[in-house]
Coordinates of C-alpha atoms in Angstrom, one line a residue:
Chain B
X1 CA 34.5 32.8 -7.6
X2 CA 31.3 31.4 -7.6
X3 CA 30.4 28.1 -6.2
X4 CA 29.6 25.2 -9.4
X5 CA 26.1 26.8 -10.8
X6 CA 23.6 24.1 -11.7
X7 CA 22.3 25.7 -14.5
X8 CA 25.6 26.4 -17.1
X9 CA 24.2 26.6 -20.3
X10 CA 20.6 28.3 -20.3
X11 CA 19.5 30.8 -22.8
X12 CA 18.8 34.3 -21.8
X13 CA 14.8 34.2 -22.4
X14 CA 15.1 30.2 -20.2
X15 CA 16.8 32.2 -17.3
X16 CA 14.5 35.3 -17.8
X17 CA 11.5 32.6 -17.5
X18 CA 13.2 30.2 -14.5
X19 CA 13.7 33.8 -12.3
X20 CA 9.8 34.8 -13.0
X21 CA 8.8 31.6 -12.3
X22 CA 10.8 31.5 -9.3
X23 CA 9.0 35.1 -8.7
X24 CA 5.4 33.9 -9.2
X25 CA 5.5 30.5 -6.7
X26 CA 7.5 32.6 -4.2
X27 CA 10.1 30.1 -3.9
X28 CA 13.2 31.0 -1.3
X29 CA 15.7 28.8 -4.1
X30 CA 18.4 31.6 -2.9
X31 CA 21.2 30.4 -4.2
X32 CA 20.0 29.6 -7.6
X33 CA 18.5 32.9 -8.1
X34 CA 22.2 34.6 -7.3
X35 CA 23.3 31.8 -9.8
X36 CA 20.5 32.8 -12.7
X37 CA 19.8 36.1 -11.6
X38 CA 23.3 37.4 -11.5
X39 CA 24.4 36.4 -15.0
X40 CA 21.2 37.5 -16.3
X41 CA 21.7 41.1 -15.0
X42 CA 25.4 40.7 -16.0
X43 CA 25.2 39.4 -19.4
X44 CA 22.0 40.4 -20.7
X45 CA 21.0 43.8 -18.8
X46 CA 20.4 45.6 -21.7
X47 CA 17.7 42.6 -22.8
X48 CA 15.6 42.8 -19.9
X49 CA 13.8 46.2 -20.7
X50 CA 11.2 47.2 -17.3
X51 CA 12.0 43.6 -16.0
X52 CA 15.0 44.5 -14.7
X53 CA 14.1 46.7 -11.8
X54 CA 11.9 43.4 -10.8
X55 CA 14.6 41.2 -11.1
X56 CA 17.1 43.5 -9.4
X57 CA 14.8 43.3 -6.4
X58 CA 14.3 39.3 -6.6
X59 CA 18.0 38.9 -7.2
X60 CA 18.7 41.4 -3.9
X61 CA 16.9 39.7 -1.6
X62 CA 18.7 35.9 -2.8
X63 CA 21.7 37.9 -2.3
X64 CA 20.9 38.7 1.3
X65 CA 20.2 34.9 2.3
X66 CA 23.5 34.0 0.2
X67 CA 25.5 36.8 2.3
X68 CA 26.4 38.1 -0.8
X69 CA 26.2 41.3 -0.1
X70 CA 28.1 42.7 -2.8
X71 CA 26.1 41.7 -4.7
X72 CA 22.7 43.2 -2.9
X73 CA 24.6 46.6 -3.0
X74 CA 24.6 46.5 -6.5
X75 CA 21.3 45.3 -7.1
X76 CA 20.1 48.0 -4.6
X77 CA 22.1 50.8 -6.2
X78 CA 20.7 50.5 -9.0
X79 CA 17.0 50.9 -7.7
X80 CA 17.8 53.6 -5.4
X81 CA 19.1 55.7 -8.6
X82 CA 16.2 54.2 -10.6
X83 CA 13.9 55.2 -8.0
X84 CA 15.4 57.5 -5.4
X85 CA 12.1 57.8 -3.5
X86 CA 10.3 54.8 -3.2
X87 CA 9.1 52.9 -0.3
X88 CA 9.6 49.7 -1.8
X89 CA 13.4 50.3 -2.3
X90 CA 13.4 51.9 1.0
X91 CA 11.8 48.5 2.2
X92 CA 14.8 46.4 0.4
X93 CA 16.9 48.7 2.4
X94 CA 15.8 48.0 5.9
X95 CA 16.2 44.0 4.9
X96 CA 19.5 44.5 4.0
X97 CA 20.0 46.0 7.2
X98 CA 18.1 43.1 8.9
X99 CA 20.3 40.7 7.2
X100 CA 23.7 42.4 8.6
X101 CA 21.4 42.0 12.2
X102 CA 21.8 45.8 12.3
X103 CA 18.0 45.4 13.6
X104 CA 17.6 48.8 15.5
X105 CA 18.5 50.5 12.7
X106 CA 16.1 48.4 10.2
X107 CA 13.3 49.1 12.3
X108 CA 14.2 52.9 12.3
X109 CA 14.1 52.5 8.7
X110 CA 10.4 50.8 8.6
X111 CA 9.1 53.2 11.2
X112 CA 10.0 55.8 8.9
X113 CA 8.0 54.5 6.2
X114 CA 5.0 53.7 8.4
X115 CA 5.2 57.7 9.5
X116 CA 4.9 58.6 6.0
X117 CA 2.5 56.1 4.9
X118 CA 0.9 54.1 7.8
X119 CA -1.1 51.8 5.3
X120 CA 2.4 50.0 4.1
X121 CA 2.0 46.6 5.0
X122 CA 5.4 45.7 4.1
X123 CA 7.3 47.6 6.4
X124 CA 4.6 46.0 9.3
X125 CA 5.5 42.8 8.0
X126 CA 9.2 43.3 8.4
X127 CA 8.9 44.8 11.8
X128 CA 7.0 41.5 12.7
X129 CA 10.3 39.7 11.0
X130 CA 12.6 41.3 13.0
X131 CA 10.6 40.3 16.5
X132 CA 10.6 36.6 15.1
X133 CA 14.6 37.4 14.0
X134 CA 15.2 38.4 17.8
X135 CA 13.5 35.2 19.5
X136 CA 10.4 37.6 20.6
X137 CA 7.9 34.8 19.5
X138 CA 5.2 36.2 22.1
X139 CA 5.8 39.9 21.1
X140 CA 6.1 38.8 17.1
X141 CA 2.7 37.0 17.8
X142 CA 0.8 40.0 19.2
X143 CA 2.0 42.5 16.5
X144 CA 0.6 40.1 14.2
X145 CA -2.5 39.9 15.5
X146 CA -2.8 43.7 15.6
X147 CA -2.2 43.5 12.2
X148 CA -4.8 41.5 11.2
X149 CA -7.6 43.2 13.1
X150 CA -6.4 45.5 10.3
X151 CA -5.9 43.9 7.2
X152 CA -8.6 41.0 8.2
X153 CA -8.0 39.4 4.5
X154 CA -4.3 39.2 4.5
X155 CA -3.8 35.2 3.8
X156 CA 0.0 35.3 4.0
X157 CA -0.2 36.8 7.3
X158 CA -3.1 34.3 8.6
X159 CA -0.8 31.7 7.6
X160 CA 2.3 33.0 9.2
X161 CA 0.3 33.6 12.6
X162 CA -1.0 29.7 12.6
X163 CA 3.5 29.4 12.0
X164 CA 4.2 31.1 15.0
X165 CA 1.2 29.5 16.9
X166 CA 2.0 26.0 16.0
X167 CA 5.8 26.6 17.5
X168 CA 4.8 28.2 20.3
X169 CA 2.3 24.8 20.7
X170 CA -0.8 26.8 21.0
X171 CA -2.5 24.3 18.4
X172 CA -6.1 26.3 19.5
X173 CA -5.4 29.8 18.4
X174 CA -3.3 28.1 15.6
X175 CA -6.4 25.5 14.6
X176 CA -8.1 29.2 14.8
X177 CA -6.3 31.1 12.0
X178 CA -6.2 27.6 9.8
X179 CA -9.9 27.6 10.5
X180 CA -9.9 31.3 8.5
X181 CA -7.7 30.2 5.8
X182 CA -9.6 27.4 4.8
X183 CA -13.2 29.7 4.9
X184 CA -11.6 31.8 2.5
X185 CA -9.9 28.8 0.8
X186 CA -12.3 25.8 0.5
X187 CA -10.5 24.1 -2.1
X188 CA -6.8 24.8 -0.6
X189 CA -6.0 21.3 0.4
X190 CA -2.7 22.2 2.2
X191 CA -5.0 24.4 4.4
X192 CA -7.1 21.3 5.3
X193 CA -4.3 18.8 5.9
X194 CA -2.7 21.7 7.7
X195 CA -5.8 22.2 9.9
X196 CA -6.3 18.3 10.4
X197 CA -2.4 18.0 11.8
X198 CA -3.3 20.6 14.5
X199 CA -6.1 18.8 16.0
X200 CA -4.4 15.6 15.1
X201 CA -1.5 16.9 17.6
X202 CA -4.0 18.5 20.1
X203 CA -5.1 15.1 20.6
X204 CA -8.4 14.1 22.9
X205 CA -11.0 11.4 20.6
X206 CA -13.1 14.9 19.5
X207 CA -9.9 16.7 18.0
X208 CA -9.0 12.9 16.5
X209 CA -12.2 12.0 14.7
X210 CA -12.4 15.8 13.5
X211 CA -8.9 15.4 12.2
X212 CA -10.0 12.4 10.1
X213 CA -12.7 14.5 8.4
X214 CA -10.4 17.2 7.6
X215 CA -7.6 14.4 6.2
X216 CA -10.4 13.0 4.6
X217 CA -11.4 16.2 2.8
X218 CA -8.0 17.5 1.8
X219 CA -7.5 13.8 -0.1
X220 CA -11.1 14.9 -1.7
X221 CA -9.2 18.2 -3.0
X222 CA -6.4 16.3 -4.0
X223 CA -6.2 12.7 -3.8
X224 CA -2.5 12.6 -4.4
X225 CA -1.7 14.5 -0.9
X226 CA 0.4 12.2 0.7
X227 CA 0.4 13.8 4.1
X228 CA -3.7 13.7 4.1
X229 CA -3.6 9.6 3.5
X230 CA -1.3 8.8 5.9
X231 CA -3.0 11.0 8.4
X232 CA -6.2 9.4 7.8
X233 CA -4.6 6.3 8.5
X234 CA -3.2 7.4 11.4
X235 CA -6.2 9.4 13.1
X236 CA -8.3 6.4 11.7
X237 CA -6.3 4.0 13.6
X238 CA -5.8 5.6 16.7
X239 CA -9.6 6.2 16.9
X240 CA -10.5 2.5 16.0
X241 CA -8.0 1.6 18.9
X242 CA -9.7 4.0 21.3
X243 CA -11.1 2.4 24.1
X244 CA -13.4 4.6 24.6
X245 CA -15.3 4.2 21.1
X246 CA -18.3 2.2 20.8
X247 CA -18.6 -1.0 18.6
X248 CA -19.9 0.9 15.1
X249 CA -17.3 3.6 15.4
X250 CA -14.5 1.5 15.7
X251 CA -15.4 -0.8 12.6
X252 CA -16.3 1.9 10.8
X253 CA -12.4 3.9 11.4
X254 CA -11.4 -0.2 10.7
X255 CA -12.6 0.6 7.5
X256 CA -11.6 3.4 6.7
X257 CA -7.9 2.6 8.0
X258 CA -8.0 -0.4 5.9
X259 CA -9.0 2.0 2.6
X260 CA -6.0 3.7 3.2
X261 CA -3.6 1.5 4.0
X262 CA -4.3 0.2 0.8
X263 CA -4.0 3.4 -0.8
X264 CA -0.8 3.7 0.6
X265 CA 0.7 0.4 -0.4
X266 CA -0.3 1.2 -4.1
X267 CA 0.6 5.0 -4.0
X268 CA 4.1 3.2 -2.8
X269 CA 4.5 0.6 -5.2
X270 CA 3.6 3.1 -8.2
X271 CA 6.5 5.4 -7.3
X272 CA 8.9 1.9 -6.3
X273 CA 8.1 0.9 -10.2
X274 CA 11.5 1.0 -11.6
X275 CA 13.6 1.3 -8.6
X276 CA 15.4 -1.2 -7.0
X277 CA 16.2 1.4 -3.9
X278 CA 12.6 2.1 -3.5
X279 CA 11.7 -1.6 -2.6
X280 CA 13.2 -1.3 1.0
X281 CA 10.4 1.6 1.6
X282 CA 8.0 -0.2 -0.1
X283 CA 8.4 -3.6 2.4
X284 CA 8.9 -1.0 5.5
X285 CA 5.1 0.5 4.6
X286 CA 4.1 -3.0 4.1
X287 CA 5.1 -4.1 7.8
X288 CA 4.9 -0.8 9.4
X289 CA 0.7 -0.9 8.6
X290 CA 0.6 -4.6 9.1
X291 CA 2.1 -4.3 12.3
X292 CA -0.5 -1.3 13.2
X293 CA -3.2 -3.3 12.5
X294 CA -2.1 -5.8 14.6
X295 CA -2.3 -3.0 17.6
X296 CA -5.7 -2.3 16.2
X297 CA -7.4 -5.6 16.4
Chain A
X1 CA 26.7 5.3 26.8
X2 CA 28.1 8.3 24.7
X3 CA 27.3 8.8 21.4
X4 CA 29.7 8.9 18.4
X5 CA 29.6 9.9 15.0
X6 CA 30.5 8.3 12.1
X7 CA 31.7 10.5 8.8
X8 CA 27.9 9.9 7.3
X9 CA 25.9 10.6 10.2
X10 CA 27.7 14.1 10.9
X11 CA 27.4 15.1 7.5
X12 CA 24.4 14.0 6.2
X13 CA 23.2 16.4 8.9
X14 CA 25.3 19.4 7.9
X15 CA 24.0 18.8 4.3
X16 CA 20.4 19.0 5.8
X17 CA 21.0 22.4 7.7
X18 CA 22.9 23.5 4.6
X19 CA 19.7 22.7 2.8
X20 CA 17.3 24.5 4.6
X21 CA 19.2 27.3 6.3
X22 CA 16.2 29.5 6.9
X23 CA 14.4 26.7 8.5
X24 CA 14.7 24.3 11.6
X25 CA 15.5 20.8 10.6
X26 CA 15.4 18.2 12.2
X27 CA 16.3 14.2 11.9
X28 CA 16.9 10.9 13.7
X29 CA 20.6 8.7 14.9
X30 CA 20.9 5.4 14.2
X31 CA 23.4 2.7 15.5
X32 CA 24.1 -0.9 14.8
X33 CA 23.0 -3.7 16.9
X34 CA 25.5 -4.9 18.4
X35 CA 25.9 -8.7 17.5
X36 CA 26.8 -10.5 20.8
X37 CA 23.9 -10.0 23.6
X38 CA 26.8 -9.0 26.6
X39 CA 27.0 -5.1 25.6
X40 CA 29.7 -3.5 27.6
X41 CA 27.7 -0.9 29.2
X42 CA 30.3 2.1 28.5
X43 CA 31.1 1.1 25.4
X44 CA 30.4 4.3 23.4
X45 CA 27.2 3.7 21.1
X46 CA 28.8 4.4 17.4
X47 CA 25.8 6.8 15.3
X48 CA 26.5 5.2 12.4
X49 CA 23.8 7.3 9.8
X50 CA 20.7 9.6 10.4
X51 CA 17.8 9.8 8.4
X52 CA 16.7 13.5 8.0
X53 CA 12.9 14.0 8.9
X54 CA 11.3 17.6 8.7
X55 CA 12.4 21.3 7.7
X56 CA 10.3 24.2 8.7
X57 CA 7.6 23.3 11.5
X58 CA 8.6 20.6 13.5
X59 CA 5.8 21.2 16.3
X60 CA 3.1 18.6 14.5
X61 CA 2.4 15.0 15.5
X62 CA 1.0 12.8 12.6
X63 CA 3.6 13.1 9.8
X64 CA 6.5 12.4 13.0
X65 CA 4.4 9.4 14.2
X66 CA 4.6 8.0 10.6
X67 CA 8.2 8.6 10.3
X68 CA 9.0 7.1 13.7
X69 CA 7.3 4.2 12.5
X70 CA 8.1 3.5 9.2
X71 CA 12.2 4.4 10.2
X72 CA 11.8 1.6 12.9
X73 CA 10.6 -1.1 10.1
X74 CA 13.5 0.3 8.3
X75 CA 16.0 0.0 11.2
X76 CA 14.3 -3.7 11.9
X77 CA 15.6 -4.6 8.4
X78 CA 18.8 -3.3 9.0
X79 CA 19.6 -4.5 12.1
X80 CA 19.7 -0.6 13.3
X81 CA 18.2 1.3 16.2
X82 CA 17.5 4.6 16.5
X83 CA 19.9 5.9 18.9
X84 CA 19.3 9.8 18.8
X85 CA 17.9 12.8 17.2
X86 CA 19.5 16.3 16.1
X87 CA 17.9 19.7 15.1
X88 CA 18.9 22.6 14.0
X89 CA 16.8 25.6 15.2
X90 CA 15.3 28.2 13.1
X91 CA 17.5 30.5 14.8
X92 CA 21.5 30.9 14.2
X93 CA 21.8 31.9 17.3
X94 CA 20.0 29.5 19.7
X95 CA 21.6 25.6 19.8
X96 CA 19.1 24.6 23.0
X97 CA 17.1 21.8 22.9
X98 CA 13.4 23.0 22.6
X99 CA 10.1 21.1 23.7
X100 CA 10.0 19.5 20.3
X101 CA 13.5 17.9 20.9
X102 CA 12.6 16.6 24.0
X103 CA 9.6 15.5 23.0
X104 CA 11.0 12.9 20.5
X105 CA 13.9 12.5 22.5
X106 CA 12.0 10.9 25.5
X107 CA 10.4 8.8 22.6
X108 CA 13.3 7.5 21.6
X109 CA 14.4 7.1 24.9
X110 CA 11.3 4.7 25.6
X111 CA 13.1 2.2 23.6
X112 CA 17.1 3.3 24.2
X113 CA 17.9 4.6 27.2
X114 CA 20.7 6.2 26.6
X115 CA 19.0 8.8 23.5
X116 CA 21.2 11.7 23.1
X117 CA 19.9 14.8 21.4
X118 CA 22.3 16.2 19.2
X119 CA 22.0 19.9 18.2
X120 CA 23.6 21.7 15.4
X121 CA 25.0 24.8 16.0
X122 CA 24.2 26.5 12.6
X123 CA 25.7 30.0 13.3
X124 CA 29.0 28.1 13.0
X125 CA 28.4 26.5 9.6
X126 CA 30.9 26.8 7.4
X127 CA 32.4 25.7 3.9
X128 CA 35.6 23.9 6.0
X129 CA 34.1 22.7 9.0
X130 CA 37.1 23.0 10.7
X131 CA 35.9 22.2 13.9
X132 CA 32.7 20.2 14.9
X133 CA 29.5 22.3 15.1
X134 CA 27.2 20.2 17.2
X135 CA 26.1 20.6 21.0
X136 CA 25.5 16.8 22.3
X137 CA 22.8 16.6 25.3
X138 CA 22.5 14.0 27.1
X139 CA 20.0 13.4 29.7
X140 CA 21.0 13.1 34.0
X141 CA 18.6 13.5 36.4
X142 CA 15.8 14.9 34.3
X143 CA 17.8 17.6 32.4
X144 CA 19.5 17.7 29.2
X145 CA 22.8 18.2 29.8
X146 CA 26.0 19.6 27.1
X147 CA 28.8 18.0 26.7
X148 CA 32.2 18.7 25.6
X149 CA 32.5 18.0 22.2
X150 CA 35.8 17.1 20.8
X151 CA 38.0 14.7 18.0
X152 CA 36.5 12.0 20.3
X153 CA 32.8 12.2 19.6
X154 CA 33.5 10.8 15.9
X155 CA 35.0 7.8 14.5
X156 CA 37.0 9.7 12.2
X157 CA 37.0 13.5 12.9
X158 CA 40.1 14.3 10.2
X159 CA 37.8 12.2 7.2
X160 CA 34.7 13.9 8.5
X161 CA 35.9 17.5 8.3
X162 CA 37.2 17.0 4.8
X163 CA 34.4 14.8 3.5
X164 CA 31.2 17.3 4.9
X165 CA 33.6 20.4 3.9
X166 CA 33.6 18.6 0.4
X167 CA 30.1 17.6 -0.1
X168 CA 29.2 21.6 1.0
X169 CA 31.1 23.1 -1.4
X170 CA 29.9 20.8 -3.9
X171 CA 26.7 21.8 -3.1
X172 CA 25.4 18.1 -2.6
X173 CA 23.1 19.5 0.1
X174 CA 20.9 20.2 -3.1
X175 CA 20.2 16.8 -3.5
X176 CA 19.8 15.5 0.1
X177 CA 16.4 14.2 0.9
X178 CA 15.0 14.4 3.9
X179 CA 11.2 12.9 5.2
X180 CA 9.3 15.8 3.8
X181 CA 10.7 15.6 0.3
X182 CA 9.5 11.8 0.3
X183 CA 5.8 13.1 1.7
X184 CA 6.1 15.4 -1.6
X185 CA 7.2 12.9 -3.8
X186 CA 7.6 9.0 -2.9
X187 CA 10.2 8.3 -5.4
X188 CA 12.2 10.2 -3.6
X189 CA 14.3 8.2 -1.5
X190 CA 14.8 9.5 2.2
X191 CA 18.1 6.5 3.0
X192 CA 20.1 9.3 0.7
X193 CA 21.5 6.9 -1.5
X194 CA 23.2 9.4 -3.6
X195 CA 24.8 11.1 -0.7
X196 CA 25.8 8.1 1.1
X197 CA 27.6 6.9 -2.5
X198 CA 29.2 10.3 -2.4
X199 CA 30.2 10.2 0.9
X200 CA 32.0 6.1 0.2
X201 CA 33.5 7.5 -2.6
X202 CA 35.3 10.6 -1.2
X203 CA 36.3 8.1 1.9

């Protein structure tokens, strides 16, 4: 009764590996995780030894965004027997709760924890969840930030706070907690190109020119990030265009538009090697920065 | 002046909610040019496929810009316009146009007048698609106002049921590929080739 798995014929040890894999770069692949996860537990239970209460967990909470929840009753049955008082399982509980929208009852279930142990930053997180779940952005927004004049060092939560920022389009405060995320992250790129589309989108010549240097750094972390060469185009061009930029400026952002548009047209016409499909994107780069340079000049 | 949907458009954007559904997503119309110059003025624009942009924030300008851009050299080529833009919201429950829509939508509009913002209702995605699950907007007198969707808004509503109803139980939405799969990885080909051959060869 499944729907057609991708993945018919691994072994047991490639599906143990794919699902901790899957674990490690926190990937939301749901519905390959039921697909792996659940003929892994099924087939090869006995195999897994201690790794089966992890992948019991993993496998739950893909069963939740699948709706399966037959299958998230199992997985959490088995942890509730295997650990009848834990606050993690109690944790997997309140989500299953949160995903039948039962979320009075969820945050009963976290407030609970947080009496017992008001350190647990899971059940905080979830509580925050369920605010963004219930289209309280403002409310989601300040629990968060009481939480991390708390837990200061909590990255995922940083990160999550620029989210809600960003769609709430208060690019200051979110330019704020990106500003924190790359101070503890130097050499995260994503947090750099990240930062540099805030200020990008807060517009005003200042936040463009700073934009540049941060599009400009994050292709020094990683010169294959797409997004930071075509922003450095972009900012590059838009400053150079500025009429309000004197004569040195705008040759120099001429230049360095110029660099990248020709990074761009070979970054394209690597990846169009071999393709016949790709050649349409290729040409539409081609016009789309000789047309800007047109609007430059 | 209203918009209709052609079996492609509407599913290529079911496929890209499908994709994503714990994101908002987010992606542009595009229509034919019409050949002769004298364009009966209600003659319905025909939508005839989108091109998926973003999934997850949709509230940042540079990576849109370059989209807008390069999609309009694409539509130049193609003798296509863009016509409209539909997003799906992050939430199941709320199918309103948000600042971002409008945003792009009075973009659009700069070139077309006659942009229509088309929202998919994703609490009402299902495997059979038995009825449509979009909200049209269209914009009078500075608001976005719904209209009634019915049959009507697509070329072929019987063909696109059975063909999007298809393609999600097949799971194509797995290999759609929208904007931000193409930042990640150029070789990856955001005019869905693959899914367009799918959707010509269930037709």
């Amino acid at each position: 009764f499944n729907s057609i798995s991708i993945f018919p014929f691994l072994s047991f040890t490639e599906m143990r590996d794919k699902l901790r894999k899957w674990r490690e770069d926190n990937c939301r692949n749901s519905e390959q995780i039921v697909d792996v996860g659940e003929e892994l537990i099924s087939d090869h239970g006995s195999k897994l030894g201690d790794d089966v209460w992890i992948i019991y967990e993993q496998v739950m909470i893909a069963a939740l965004d699948c709706s399966r929840d037959d299958l998230a009753m199992t997985c959490l049955q088995e942890l509730r027997k295997q650990f009848p008082d834990s606050h993690r399982v109690k944790r997997l509980s309140g989500m299953r709760l949160e995903a039948l929208e039962r979320y009075d009852e969820a945050t009963k279930y976290y407030e609970a924890i947080l009496q017992d142990d008001p350190t647990n930053t899971a059940a905080r997180k979830r509580k925050i969840s369920i605010l963004k779940a219930q289209g309280k952005p403002a409310e989601a927004i300040r629990e968060l930030n009481e939480y991390l004049e708390q837990f200061v060092g909590d990255q995922e939560a940083w990160h999550e706070l620029s989210e809600l920022y960003i769609n709430e389009h208060d690019y200051g405060k979110a330019a704020f907690c990106l500003e924190e995320l790359m101070m503890t992250n130097p050499h995260n790129h994503l947090y750099c190109e990240q930062y540099a589309e805030v200020k990008y989108t807060q517009g005003g010549l200042d936040n463009l020119e700073l934009s540049r240097k941060y599009f400009a750094q994050a292709l020094r972390l990683n010169n294959r990030n797409m997004r930071a060469l075509f922003g450095l185009y972009m900012s590059a061009s838009h400053i150079a265009a500025s009429p309000k930029v004197g004569a040195k400026v705008k040759k120099d952002n001429i230049k360095y538009a110029a660099w990248a548009a020709n990074q761009i047209n070979r970054a394209y016409k690597l990846a169009g090697r071999g393709t016949k499909e790709n050649k349409c994107s290729v040409k539409a780069v081609e016009e789309m920065l000789e047309s800007m340079q047109i609007t430059m000049s | 002046m209203p918009i209709i949907l052609t079996t492609q458009a509407y599913c290529k954007m079911l496929l890209h909610a499908a994709k994503y559904p714990h994101c908002a997503v987010n992606g542009l119309l595009v229509a034919e040019k019409t050949k002769d110059n004298k364009k009966d003025p209600s003659a319905p624009v025909l939508c005839v496929d989108c091109v998926p942009l973003f999934h997850g924030t949709l509230a940042l300008a540079p990576m849109l810009e370059v989209a807008l851009t390069l999609i309009d050299t694409w539509c130049k080529e193609n003798r296509y316009f863009i016509a409209g833009y539909y997003q799906a919201n992050e939430r199941t429950k709320d199918f309103r146009p948000n600042q971002v829509a409008e945003k792009v939508a009075a973009r659009i509009a700069e070139n077309f007048g006659e942009t229509a913002i088309v929202m998919v209702d994703s609490n009402r995605l299902t495997m059979s698609c038995f009825e449509p699950i979009v909200v049209i907007f269209d914009h009078h007198e500075n608001k976005w106002k719904s209209r009634d969707v019915n049959q009507d808004c697509f070329e072929d509503w019987c063909e696109a049921q059975k063909i999007t109803s298809s393609l999600l139980e097949g799971r194509s939405y797995e290999q759609l590929i929208d904007f931000d799969n193409h930042l990640d990885d150029l070789r990856n080909d955001w005019t869905n080739p693959v899914i367009n051959k799918s959707v010509l060869d269930l037709c």
